[in-house]
């Protein structure tokens, strides 16, 4: 068991996501930065589907009631055990009675805390991920509160030999204040006028203060849509379409005034024209960005998007091999 | 020289000096406050969070306007410490 | 590779990043296109294509989610092209469906309280949502509008946005189609189970939250249930499926309260029947045919 002394700003239980129900309105949820979350699990010897804690800006203070192994990845944060600083991206032993505390962050947004065995909340529809908007999964479908007690599942023996393994620098993520985010154009992109199509990839957009697990609002440039007779049932604004499905990562521009990128708690559909989709690898990067950091978009092919996805898989595999080699 | 403490935004959000648009500001420049006194609010992820002063003293200045978007770490107020 | 691929039936496919394929069958709302989307996605489901994790039909378009670790999403284009070609010849516009009765307290006090709080975001702050909808649709009173809305069936043509949400299109002759704009700015609050109306679509809000549809009333029975898996929620946390037909039955407060207590006890029984919906029959007799469908309710 783990007791939540302070929950932090917005800390939720997440795993790799909930699949198979997008068609009836359930987003995948799961860790916003899937790469960092996967590294944390690898460092403590957990299976890939184990549930971790995801923090937002201000992490929690937690008391451990059992010996185990932990790893914290993601944002750059000050983390202590009983007041003594610990290394991030490192496999660390924690003992019964010790208190893990998150201090302020200096880069990024979200930390991932993996605990050997994984968080043992009841899976809902195949996943332990919290989806707060529909009160689903995690701890009673909500963010952590003071006094919550989290069950930790029995851990395998594989973690015991990982003592103090440090993830090499090149396998960590480093949140910056500007990132190039890669997109695959498509969907209703044809509704943008040609100038706006160019503007989307030529200009810089700023992450606004309205940026959460459902979506990131990005401001900076007015986009314009082609003039057409609005389809029946679409609504009168040129950015309106007859409600359609929204891919996770898709970009839309309500009335053209700002961009919204849908994240892992996406609404699964709606009535705004979708313009392009952020590739899954770069959704991890966007998830670590905040106001007033900036992005520019680069259009890439499906071929390139799939290669980048495969590279992420190889990076995780190489971490597993490195750990196996030293133990 | 009096010692000046700066209060920084703990996360990015929208800065408010009032609990609601019609009420008086939570604190005014010149006011002497105790430790833990709520001096402003920051709205993030559709939730309002109280910003408390970690020190006792006199508020000398607010460095952000009502309704401003503030970055994480941005100084939002200065307090002249009194022990 | 071009951004868009066009199939033989005119549908246009493109990729939504490395995990999604989006297929736009039509751009205008049209029941024939909706039924074609249902037929196409049923065929995709029946083909049991490995790597396809989610099949997401919408009003006149659909999406597939693919696990690229199992299948290259580009491999799906020729498979979909074949399915579209097969279905292009198929003029049968019938679906197996359900009819479900939803007990609605129109003009309920809870929606009223919320909508009065957001008058500044409405087209006409001097009227309630229901009075506004009545007026712009040419009715002289709210009861007339309620009768028009509740006495005729509605078909779910898009399930999604959030779990349990289903946008429903009324099965009436086109000159009787009710319409209303969404709020000028969305509300930040809506009661759960509120009956909303926007564009030409009705929906029951599954949970409390933001929303932009005009608020007409509140349904006594839930469309989303995670805590008490009674009746239809034994197998799914959401009630509506694409193609479901709903009868919104206008009820009074006493019956509303009675149904609420039975829902809370887990003893409420939804009235659900099965039927076949045939678009050609609806087109031939848009007034009379839906009345025969209502007979499928137990």
XYZ file of C-alpha atoms in Angstrom:
708
model
C 0.000 0.000 0.000
C 0.956 3.611 -0.576
C -0.690 6.432 1.375
C -1.217 9.745 -0.371
C -0.118 12.497 2.038
C -0.347 15.310 -0.528
C -1.883 14.518 -3.930
C -0.124 17.234 -5.946
C -1.932 19.416 -8.458
C -3.449 16.708 -10.627
C -2.058 13.203 -10.191
C -3.755 10.241 -11.877
C -3.229 6.519 -12.348
C -2.413 5.783 -16.008
C -1.223 2.844 -18.077
C -0.706 2.461 -21.839
C -4.407 3.091 -22.514
C -7.867 1.636 -23.050
C -8.512 0.278 -26.524
C -11.513 -0.978 -28.462
C -14.110 1.559 -27.311
C -13.227 4.680 -29.321
C -16.241 4.032 -31.547
C -18.631 4.490 -28.618
C -16.910 7.592 -27.266
C -14.180 6.307 -24.945
C -10.781 7.922 -25.542
C -7.721 5.721 -24.956
C -6.549 7.803 -21.968
C -3.245 6.402 -20.681
C 0.033 8.208 -20.048
C 0.301 11.515 -21.921
C 4.035 10.898 -22.462
C 3.955 7.190 -23.252
C 7.710 6.975 -23.787
C 8.647 8.317 -20.338
C 5.991 6.130 -18.747
C 7.348 3.032 -20.522
C 10.921 3.817 -19.421
C 9.775 4.103 -15.788
C 8.166 0.665 -15.988
C 11.250 -0.878 -17.580
C 13.489 0.577 -14.848
C 11.545 -1.198 -12.100
C 11.086 -4.443 -14.016
C 7.354 -3.992 -14.640
C 5.473 -5.333 -17.648
C 4.624 -2.686 -20.253
C 0.948 -2.606 -19.266
C 1.646 -1.827 -15.563
C -0.047 1.287 -14.174
C 2.032 4.279 -13.044
C 1.255 7.653 -11.496
C 1.231 10.691 -13.790
C 1.787 14.070 -12.133
C 1.012 17.552 -13.483
C 3.333 20.477 -12.570
C 3.238 19.698 -8.830
C 3.726 16.068 -7.854
C 2.501 14.227 -4.758
C 3.971 13.273 -1.380
C 3.594 9.538 -0.785
C 4.318 7.204 2.117
C 5.337 3.655 1.242
C 4.146 0.777 3.409
C 6.241 -1.863 1.685
C 9.795 -2.238 0.392
C 10.066 -1.920 -3.353
C 11.714 -0.242 -6.269
C 10.722 3.017 -7.908
C 11.703 5.132 -10.891
C 10.685 8.680 -11.788
C 10.889 9.853 -15.403
C 9.446 12.653 -17.542
C 9.672 16.303 -16.490
C 12.776 17.663 -14.741
C 11.820 17.796 -11.058
C 13.323 17.864 -7.558
C 12.463 14.529 -5.976
C 13.378 13.361 -2.485
C 13.082 10.273 -0.291
C 12.925 11.292 3.381
C 14.311 14.671 2.388
C 17.316 13.314 0.475
C 17.445 14.083 -3.259
C 17.205 11.141 -5.625
C 18.188 10.778 -9.250
C 15.474 10.782 -11.914
C 15.482 8.171 -14.725
C 17.086 5.777 -12.236
C 15.980 2.547 -10.600
C 15.920 3.221 -6.842
C 15.121 1.146 -3.783
C 12.496 2.456 -1.385
C 11.813 1.022 2.073
C 8.748 0.587 4.176
C 7.919 3.820 6.004
C 9.855 6.093 3.656
C 8.272 9.211 2.173
C 8.713 10.135 -1.485
C 8.132 13.812 -2.237
C 8.044 15.812 -5.465
C 9.263 19.404 -5.383
C 9.040 21.975 -8.134
C 9.735 21.210 -11.793
C 12.172 23.153 -13.920
C 11.330 21.736 -17.363
C 8.431 19.782 -18.818
C 5.012 19.197 -17.246
C 4.483 15.581 -16.184
C 6.437 13.059 -14.152
C 5.890 9.319 -14.260
C 6.359 7.292 -11.089
C 6.602 3.545 -11.586
C 6.573 1.227 -8.573
C 7.720 -2.386 -8.824
C 4.584 -4.480 -9.308
C 2.536 -1.561 -10.615
C -0.444 0.317 -9.135
C -3.209 -2.205 -8.457
C -6.449 -0.271 -8.969
C -9.251 -2.314 -10.531
C -9.009 -2.367 -14.344
C -12.089 -0.983 -16.124
C -12.698 -2.114 -19.701
C -9.212 -3.561 -19.904
C -7.255 -0.621 -18.491
C -6.391 1.019 -15.171
C -6.122 4.458 -16.807
C -8.122 7.272 -15.225
C -10.590 9.130 -17.462
C -11.859 11.887 -15.182
C -14.501 13.387 -17.511
C -16.538 10.153 -17.334
C -15.447 9.161 -13.802
C -13.791 6.023 -15.125
C -10.772 3.933 -14.061
C -7.970 4.864 -11.664
C -9.010 5.749 -8.104
C -12.799 6.239 -8.295
C -12.402 7.818 -11.726
C -10.697 10.944 -10.343
C -7.351 12.538 -9.552
C -5.725 11.535 -6.239
C -6.893 13.106 -2.974
C -5.150 13.311 0.423
C -5.591 10.086 2.362
C -6.083 7.867 -0.702
C -4.471 4.473 -0.326
C -3.078 2.829 -3.435
C -2.635 -0.893 -3.673
C 0.626 -2.060 -5.237
C 0.596 -5.396 -7.034
C 3.041 -8.157 -6.103
C 6.310 -7.574 -7.948
C 8.346 -10.088 -9.831
C 11.903 -10.931 -8.840
C 13.280 -9.240 -11.938
C 13.494 -5.839 -10.283
C 15.858 -6.820 -7.479
C 18.941 -6.792 -9.696
C 18.281 -3.329 -11.149
C 19.815 -1.435 -8.293
C 20.650 2.142 -9.226
C 20.556 1.529 -12.948
C 20.710 4.975 -14.536
C 19.113 5.556 -17.926
C 21.819 6.914 -20.236
C 21.298 10.519 -21.273
C 20.517 9.656 -24.910
C 17.549 7.524 -23.845
C 15.987 10.246 -21.687
C 13.647 12.973 -22.923
C 14.670 16.596 -22.591
C 11.765 19.026 -22.670
C 12.691 22.256 -24.473
C 10.897 25.570 -24.857
C 10.452 25.101 -28.578
C 9.868 21.871 -30.445
C 9.196 20.964 -34.053
C 6.088 18.778 -33.949
C 5.551 16.499 -36.910
C 2.114 16.087 -38.490
C 0.531 13.965 -41.195
C -1.788 16.192 -43.306
C -5.140 14.716 -44.300
C -8.686 14.500 -42.862
C -10.463 17.787 -43.779
C -7.231 19.623 -44.601
C -8.688 20.343 -48.070
C -11.077 22.822 -46.419
C -8.206 25.189 -45.537
C -7.359 27.793 -48.134
C -3.937 27.330 -49.710
C -2.376 30.233 -47.819
C -3.509 28.771 -44.496
C -2.243 25.325 -45.462
C 1.212 26.870 -45.880
C 0.857 28.982 -42.757
C 0.196 25.880 -40.644
C 3.723 24.598 -41.258
C 5.518 27.929 -41.781
C 4.591 29.779 -38.585
C 5.111 29.294 -34.868
C 2.259 28.611 -32.445
C 2.207 29.160 -28.682
C 0.909 26.628 -26.156
C -1.852 28.459 -24.244
C -2.810 28.131 -20.580
C -5.703 25.949 -21.712
C -3.780 22.734 -22.158
C -4.850 19.532 -20.451
C -5.251 15.799 -20.990
C -8.187 16.374 -23.374
C -6.622 18.980 -25.594
C -3.982 21.648 -26.059
C -5.043 25.060 -27.346
C -2.359 26.716 -29.466
C -2.539 30.368 -30.399
C -0.806 32.676 -32.822
C -2.305 32.788 -36.287
C -5.702 33.072 -37.928
C -6.397 30.229 -40.350
C -8.929 30.649 -43.124
C -11.183 28.139 -44.794
C -12.212 27.956 -48.430
C -15.522 29.558 -49.300
C -18.199 26.967 -49.889
C -21.874 26.455 -49.344
C -22.007 24.875 -45.900
C -23.172 21.236 -46.008
C -26.625 20.471 -44.618
C -26.350 19.785 -40.885
C -22.845 21.245 -40.555
C -23.497 24.605 -38.923
C -22.861 28.045 -40.339
C -19.182 28.676 -39.539
C -16.733 27.813 -42.357
C -14.802 25.655 -39.846
C -17.916 23.541 -39.169
C -18.474 20.095 -40.654
C -21.167 17.488 -40.067
C -19.902 15.876 -36.844
C -17.172 13.381 -37.585
C -14.590 11.299 -35.746
C -11.509 13.014 -34.328
C -8.248 11.015 -34.304
C -6.125 11.319 -31.142
C -3.574 13.999 -32.038
C -5.778 15.669 -34.636
C -5.636 19.442 -35.062
C -8.752 21.545 -35.518
C -9.253 25.288 -35.735
C -12.662 26.466 -34.421
C -13.525 29.586 -36.456
C -9.856 29.569 -37.502
C -8.837 31.611 -34.450
C -6.763 29.023 -32.618
C -5.626 25.425 -32.996
C -6.724 22.611 -30.714
C -4.661 19.425 -30.621
C -6.577 16.532 -29.081
C -4.588 14.548 -26.538
C -5.078 11.115 -24.921
C -8.389 12.014 -23.210
C -9.678 13.286 -26.580
C -13.333 13.790 -27.318
C -13.846 11.159 -30.030
C -15.699 13.380 -32.462
C -17.350 16.708 -33.094
C -18.240 19.379 -35.604
C -14.978 21.158 -36.433
C -12.906 20.427 -39.519
C -9.794 18.394 -38.662
C -6.682 19.565 -40.509
C -3.816 17.170 -39.774
C -2.701 14.766 -37.053
C 0.315 14.970 -34.749
C 2.226 11.683 -34.990
C 2.070 9.504 -31.895
C 5.779 9.922 -31.081
C 5.453 13.710 -31.002
C 2.302 13.660 -28.854
C 4.699 12.552 -26.083
C 6.770 15.688 -26.697
C 3.758 18.017 -26.822
C 2.520 16.477 -23.545
C 5.601 17.908 -21.804
C 5.005 21.462 -23.130
C 3.260 24.376 -21.422
C 2.419 28.085 -21.751
C 4.202 30.088 -23.196
C 6.385 27.525 -24.987
C 6.174 27.322 -28.756
C 5.885 24.763 -31.524
C 6.187 24.734 -35.259
C 4.656 21.996 -37.352
C 6.444 19.943 -39.994
C 4.393 17.895 -42.457
C 5.776 14.395 -42.983
C 4.704 11.297 -44.878
C 3.011 8.256 -43.390
C 6.210 6.345 -44.223
C 8.269 8.708 -42.061
C 5.699 8.660 -39.235
C 5.822 4.869 -39.088
C 9.648 4.880 -39.110
C 9.716 7.302 -36.174
C 7.267 5.108 -34.307
C 9.466 2.075 -34.915
C 12.494 4.035 -33.672
C 10.717 4.721 -30.383
C 10.162 0.980 -30.006
C 13.857 0.360 -30.689
C 14.920 2.937 -28.086
C 12.843 1.153 -25.451
C 14.206 -2.211 -26.565
C 17.784 -0.956 -26.318
C 17.122 0.148 -22.725
C 15.873 -3.337 -21.879
C 19.026 -4.828 -23.455
C 21.321 -2.409 -21.591
C 19.753 -3.406 -18.264
C 19.963 -7.096 -19.119
C 23.650 -6.651 -20.028
C 24.643 -5.137 -16.677
C 22.648 -7.546 -14.518
C 17.593 47.415 3.276
C 14.367 45.506 3.868
C 14.398 41.961 2.575
C 12.044 41.451 -0.374
C 10.492 38.027 -1.017
C 9.135 37.249 -4.449
C 6.135 35.008 -4.970
C 6.296 33.010 -8.199
C 3.513 31.222 -10.056
C 3.855 27.498 -9.206
C 2.439 26.539 -12.609
C 1.224 28.354 -15.724
C -2.334 29.610 -15.711
C -4.570 32.644 -15.585
C -3.861 35.026 -12.721
C -6.723 36.512 -10.710
C -6.653 38.913 -7.789
C -10.355 38.429 -7.010
C -12.310 35.310 -6.002
C -15.016 36.445 -8.437
C -15.360 39.441 -10.733
C -17.616 41.379 -8.347
C -15.711 40.867 -5.097
C -12.894 42.943 -3.626
C -9.275 41.925 -4.314
C -7.981 39.148 -2.048
C -5.106 41.406 -1.009
C -3.935 44.952 -1.778
C -0.488 46.497 -2.128
C 0.537 48.038 1.182
C -1.356 45.427 3.173
C 0.490 43.546 5.941
C -0.140 39.827 5.744
C 0.641 36.702 7.784
C 2.237 33.468 6.554
C -0.222 31.382 4.544
C -2.399 34.338 3.553
C -4.113 33.839 0.169
C -3.138 36.738 -2.064
C -4.308 35.602 -5.515
C -5.723 32.728 -7.571
C -4.344 30.894 -10.576
C -6.741 29.054 -12.857
C -5.317 25.955 -14.513
C -7.138 22.948 -16.004
C -10.507 24.571 -15.125
C -9.594 24.625 -11.410
C -8.804 27.655 -9.259
C -5.769 27.370 -6.995
C -4.996 29.689 -4.121
C -1.590 31.336 -4.095
C -0.437 31.738 -0.497
C 2.380 33.826 0.865
C 5.178 31.752 2.379
C 6.336 34.752 4.417
C 4.843 37.423 6.680
C 5.214 41.028 5.632
C 3.910 43.928 3.594
C 2.827 43.472 -0.014
C 4.813 45.992 -1.997
C 3.652 45.135 -5.474
C 1.610 42.840 -7.696
C 3.565 42.074 -10.862
C 0.693 40.682 -12.971
C -2.703 42.098 -13.920
C -6.057 40.473 -13.194
C -6.747 38.006 -16.010
C -3.136 37.808 -17.262
C -1.765 34.473 -18.436
C 1.310 33.804 -16.305
C 4.158 31.387 -16.936
C 5.457 28.890 -14.389
C 8.021 30.682 -12.216
C 6.854 34.148 -13.252
C 6.979 36.613 -10.330
C 3.428 37.645 -9.448
C 3.954 39.606 -6.191
C 6.660 41.049 -3.938
C 6.535 41.082 -0.150
C 8.699 43.136 2.191
C 9.496 40.668 4.961
C 8.697 41.402 8.574
C 9.709 39.009 11.301
C 1.695 8.647 -51.755
C -1.082 11.230 -52.221
C -2.751 12.673 -49.153
C -6.179 11.463 -50.252
C -7.322 8.183 -51.784
C -10.682 8.099 -53.520
C -12.721 4.905 -53.606
C -14.992 3.880 -56.468
C -18.119 5.063 -54.617
C -16.657 8.584 -54.225
C -15.639 8.156 -50.569
C -12.321 9.802 -49.697
C -9.752 8.231 -47.342
C -6.751 9.759 -45.589
C -4.563 9.018 -42.587
C -5.005 10.521 -39.126
C -1.380 10.275 -38.049
C 0.170 6.814 -37.735
C -2.836 5.218 -35.979
C -6.038 6.354 -37.705
C -7.694 6.128 -41.109
C -10.495 8.599 -41.806
C -13.039 7.913 -44.557
C -15.469 10.647 -45.597
C -18.449 9.026 -47.358
C -20.407 12.277 -47.749
C -20.191 15.873 -46.502
C -23.923 16.660 -46.123
C -26.049 15.065 -43.420
C -28.064 12.411 -45.204
C -29.682 9.266 -43.792
C -28.697 7.236 -46.843
C -25.037 8.082 -46.217
C -25.492 7.192 -42.534
C -26.840 3.767 -43.428
C -24.020 3.290 -45.937
C -21.511 4.107 -43.175
C -23.176 1.529 -40.914
C -23.086 -1.080 -43.696
C -19.425 -0.314 -44.514
C -18.253 -0.432 -40.902
C -20.249 -3.631 -40.313
C -18.351 -5.144 -43.268
C -15.024 -3.972 -41.831
C -15.954 -5.549 -38.482
C -17.039 -8.790 -40.160
C -13.727 -8.982 -42.033
C -11.947 -9.208 -38.636
C -8.869 -7.442 -39.955
C -5.973 -8.000 -37.560
C -4.531 -4.799 -36.122
C -7.784 -2.846 -36.385
C -8.485 -1.965 -32.740
C -11.397 0.477 -33.072
C -14.158 1.000 -35.631
C -15.800 4.396 -35.302
C -18.813 5.219 -37.491
C -20.083 8.843 -37.524
C -23.026 10.520 -39.343
C -21.577 10.419 -42.874
C -17.956 9.325 -42.296
C -16.023 6.755 -40.303
C -12.644 6.131 -38.712
C -10.565 3.070 -38.002
C -7.866 2.896 -35.391
C -4.987 0.606 -36.278
C -2.145 -0.753 -34.173
C 0.839 -0.161 -36.471
C 2.792 -2.743 -34.472
C 0.457 -5.388 -35.901
C -0.433 -3.967 -39.303
C 0.860 -1.163 -41.489
C -2.160 1.196 -41.791
C -1.339 1.651 -45.495
C -2.229 -2.029 -46.049
C -5.818 -1.186 -45.198
C -6.436 1.084 -48.190
C -6.760 -1.766 -50.736
C -8.901 -3.743 -48.271
C -11.214 -0.772 -47.778
C -11.281 -0.084 -51.525
C -12.583 -3.612 -52.040
C -15.235 -3.268 -49.331
C -16.403 0.072 -50.800
C -16.584 -1.495 -54.242
C -18.712 -4.394 -52.968
C -21.024 -2.092 -51.035
C -21.372 0.374 -53.946
C -23.433 -2.239 -55.789
C -25.489 -2.956 -52.723
C -28.587 -0.779 -52.793
C -30.150 -2.491 -49.799
C -30.593 0.245 -47.239
C -31.832 -1.720 -44.273
C -30.276 -2.172 -40.861
C -31.067 -4.373 -37.897
C -31.720 -2.007 -35.042
C -33.312 -1.462 -31.655
C -36.033 0.883 -30.468
C -35.582 2.278 -26.946
C -37.998 4.400 -24.955
C -36.443 7.303 -23.029
C -38.725 8.879 -20.388
C -38.246 12.662 -20.562
C -39.351 15.331 -18.127
C -39.490 18.308 -20.510
C -39.043 21.728 -18.853
C -37.461 20.111 -15.784
C -36.335 22.336 -12.884
C -32.656 21.244 -12.964
C -31.967 22.118 -16.609
C -33.986 25.293 -16.097
C -31.755 26.356 -13.194
C -28.620 25.750 -15.272
C -29.860 27.411 -18.460
C -30.914 30.522 -16.527
C -27.332 30.823 -15.253
C -26.017 31.005 -18.830
C -28.501 33.409 -20.456
C -25.605 35.694 -21.423
C -24.288 32.960 -23.742
C -27.628 32.438 -25.523
C -28.982 33.877 -28.787
C -32.023 35.264 -26.979
C -31.427 35.884 -23.254
C -35.080 36.885 -22.754
C -36.460 33.404 -23.519
C -35.843 29.943 -22.080
C -34.209 27.434 -24.452
C -37.524 25.670 -24.957
C -39.469 28.871 -25.673
C -36.715 29.934 -28.078
C -36.809 26.584 -29.928
C -40.605 26.767 -30.091
C -40.555 30.261 -31.550
C -37.871 29.758 -34.203
C -39.567 26.562 -35.383
C -42.886 28.380 -35.800
C -44.779 27.007 -32.813
C -46.963 29.272 -30.701
C -46.243 27.472 -27.420
C -43.710 25.184 -25.741
C -46.202 22.278 -25.385
C -46.623 22.259 -29.187
C -42.867 22.020 -29.660
C -42.630 19.291 -27.009
C -45.345 17.374 -28.842
C -43.487 17.697 -32.161
C -40.238 16.544 -30.541
C -41.613 13.672 -28.463
C -44.351 12.232 -30.669
C -41.955 11.171 -33.462
C -38.938 8.842 -33.383
C -35.252 9.793 -33.509
C -32.399 7.667 -34.929
C -28.849 7.688 -33.518
C -26.622 8.650 -36.445
C -23.443 9.424 -34.459
C -22.330 7.783 -31.240
C -19.287 9.409 -29.684
C -17.784 12.688 -28.483
C -17.995 11.220 -24.966
C -19.051 7.787 -23.694
C -22.833 7.443 -23.879
C -23.385 10.433 -26.155
C -25.547 9.740 -29.226
C -26.674 12.400 -31.679
C -30.122 11.536 -32.988
C -31.868 12.703 -36.142
C -35.643 12.846 -36.141
C -37.519 10.513 -38.491
C -39.967 13.023 -39.977
C -40.770 14.436 -43.427
C -38.133 17.062 -44.244
C -40.596 19.969 -43.894
C -41.197 18.881 -40.277
C -37.487 18.726 -39.370
C -36.868 20.799 -36.239
C -33.694 22.902 -36.080
C -31.942 25.161 -33.583
C -28.470 26.714 -33.357
C -26.075 25.816 -30.567
C -25.411 28.396 -27.847
C -23.363 31.418 -28.968
C -20.734 30.349 -26.419
C -20.908 26.899 -24.809
C -22.086 26.575 -21.198
C -19.537 25.371 -18.674
C -22.234 23.271 -16.986
C -25.054 20.923 -18.001
C -26.915 18.475 -15.736
C -26.285 14.811 -16.437
C -29.132 13.199 -18.430
C -30.214 16.612 -19.792
C -31.949 16.405 -23.181
C -30.131 18.727 -25.570
C -31.013 19.879 -29.086
C -28.617 21.519 -31.573
C -28.486 21.726 -35.366
C -30.961 19.001 -36.276
C -29.819 16.629 -33.539
C -31.007 15.599 -30.097
C -28.821 14.006 -27.444
C -28.972 13.013 -23.798
C -25.896 14.297 -21.961
C -24.292 11.210 -20.352
C -22.549 13.095 -17.520
C -22.503 16.578 -16.027
C -20.221 18.947 -17.931
C -19.847 21.602 -20.592
C -22.257 21.754 -23.529
C -23.701 23.935 -26.268
C -27.039 22.326 -27.183
C -30.358 23.952 -26.273
C -31.686 22.331 -23.070
C -35.196 20.915 -23.421
C -35.578 18.601 -20.428
C -34.049 15.754 -18.486
C -34.228 12.004 -18.992
C -35.136 9.940 -15.926
C -33.014 6.984 -17.053
C -29.230 7.080 -17.637
C -27.388 6.491 -20.922
C -24.044 5.892 -19.141
C -23.617 3.821 -15.982
C -20.401 2.590 -14.388
C -21.395 2.071 -10.766
C -24.536 -0.065 -10.976
C -24.472 -2.472 -13.924
C -28.229 -3.117 -14.181
C -30.261 -4.042 -17.271
C -28.528 -2.914 -20.487
C -25.419 -1.907 -18.504
C -24.583 -5.505 -17.603
C -22.657 -5.829 -20.855
C -21.716 -2.243 -21.638
C -21.320 0.959 -19.655
C -23.035 2.870 -22.482
C -26.631 2.455 -23.665
C -26.780 3.845 -27.219
C -25.371 2.197 -30.329
C -25.255 3.646 -33.840
C -28.576 3.062 -35.631
C -30.621 2.786 -32.411
C -34.043 4.423 -32.622
C -35.281 6.414 -29.640
C -38.739 7.359 -28.518
C -38.610 10.332 -26.153
C -41.777 9.909 -24.085
C -42.926 13.055 -22.287
C -43.541 12.303 -18.594
C -44.625 14.257 -15.496
C -42.665 14.840 -12.278
C -44.350 12.015 -10.325
C -43.326 9.425 -12.913
C -39.860 10.983 -13.186
C -39.326 10.528 -9.451
C -40.688 6.993 -9.551
C -38.289 6.034 -12.374
C -35.367 7.702 -10.557
C -35.958 5.588 -7.480
C -36.159 2.432 -9.589
C -32.930 3.393 -11.441
C -31.188 3.896 -8.103
C -32.423 0.497 -6.894
C -31.274 -1.097 -10.166
C -34.797 -2.360 -10.879
C -35.778 0.010 -13.706
C -36.474 -1.862 -16.910
C -35.840 -0.011 -20.162
C -38.448 -0.657 -22.841
C -36.317 -1.997 -25.700
C -37.521 -3.734 -28.852
C -35.692 -4.996 -31.932
C -36.622 -4.070 -35.467
C -35.423 -3.656 -39.020
C -35.159 -0.076 -40.289
C -35.703 0.233 -44.040
C -34.773 3.617 -45.504
C -36.721 3.085 -48.730
C -39.937 2.501 -46.778
C -39.223 5.603 -44.699
C -38.768 7.639 -47.869
C -42.004 6.356 -49.359
C -43.979 7.162 -46.245
C -42.010 9.335 -43.805
C -45.135 10.015 -41.747
C -46.670 6.574 -41.490
C -43.639 4.236 -41.549
C -42.086 5.420 -38.249
C -45.438 4.777 -36.527
C -45.160 1.115 -37.498
C -41.620 1.018 -36.023
C -42.928 2.182 -32.655
C -44.997 -0.993 -32.488
C -41.772 -2.931 -31.872
C -41.634 -1.556 -28.319
C -42.660 -4.292 -25.873
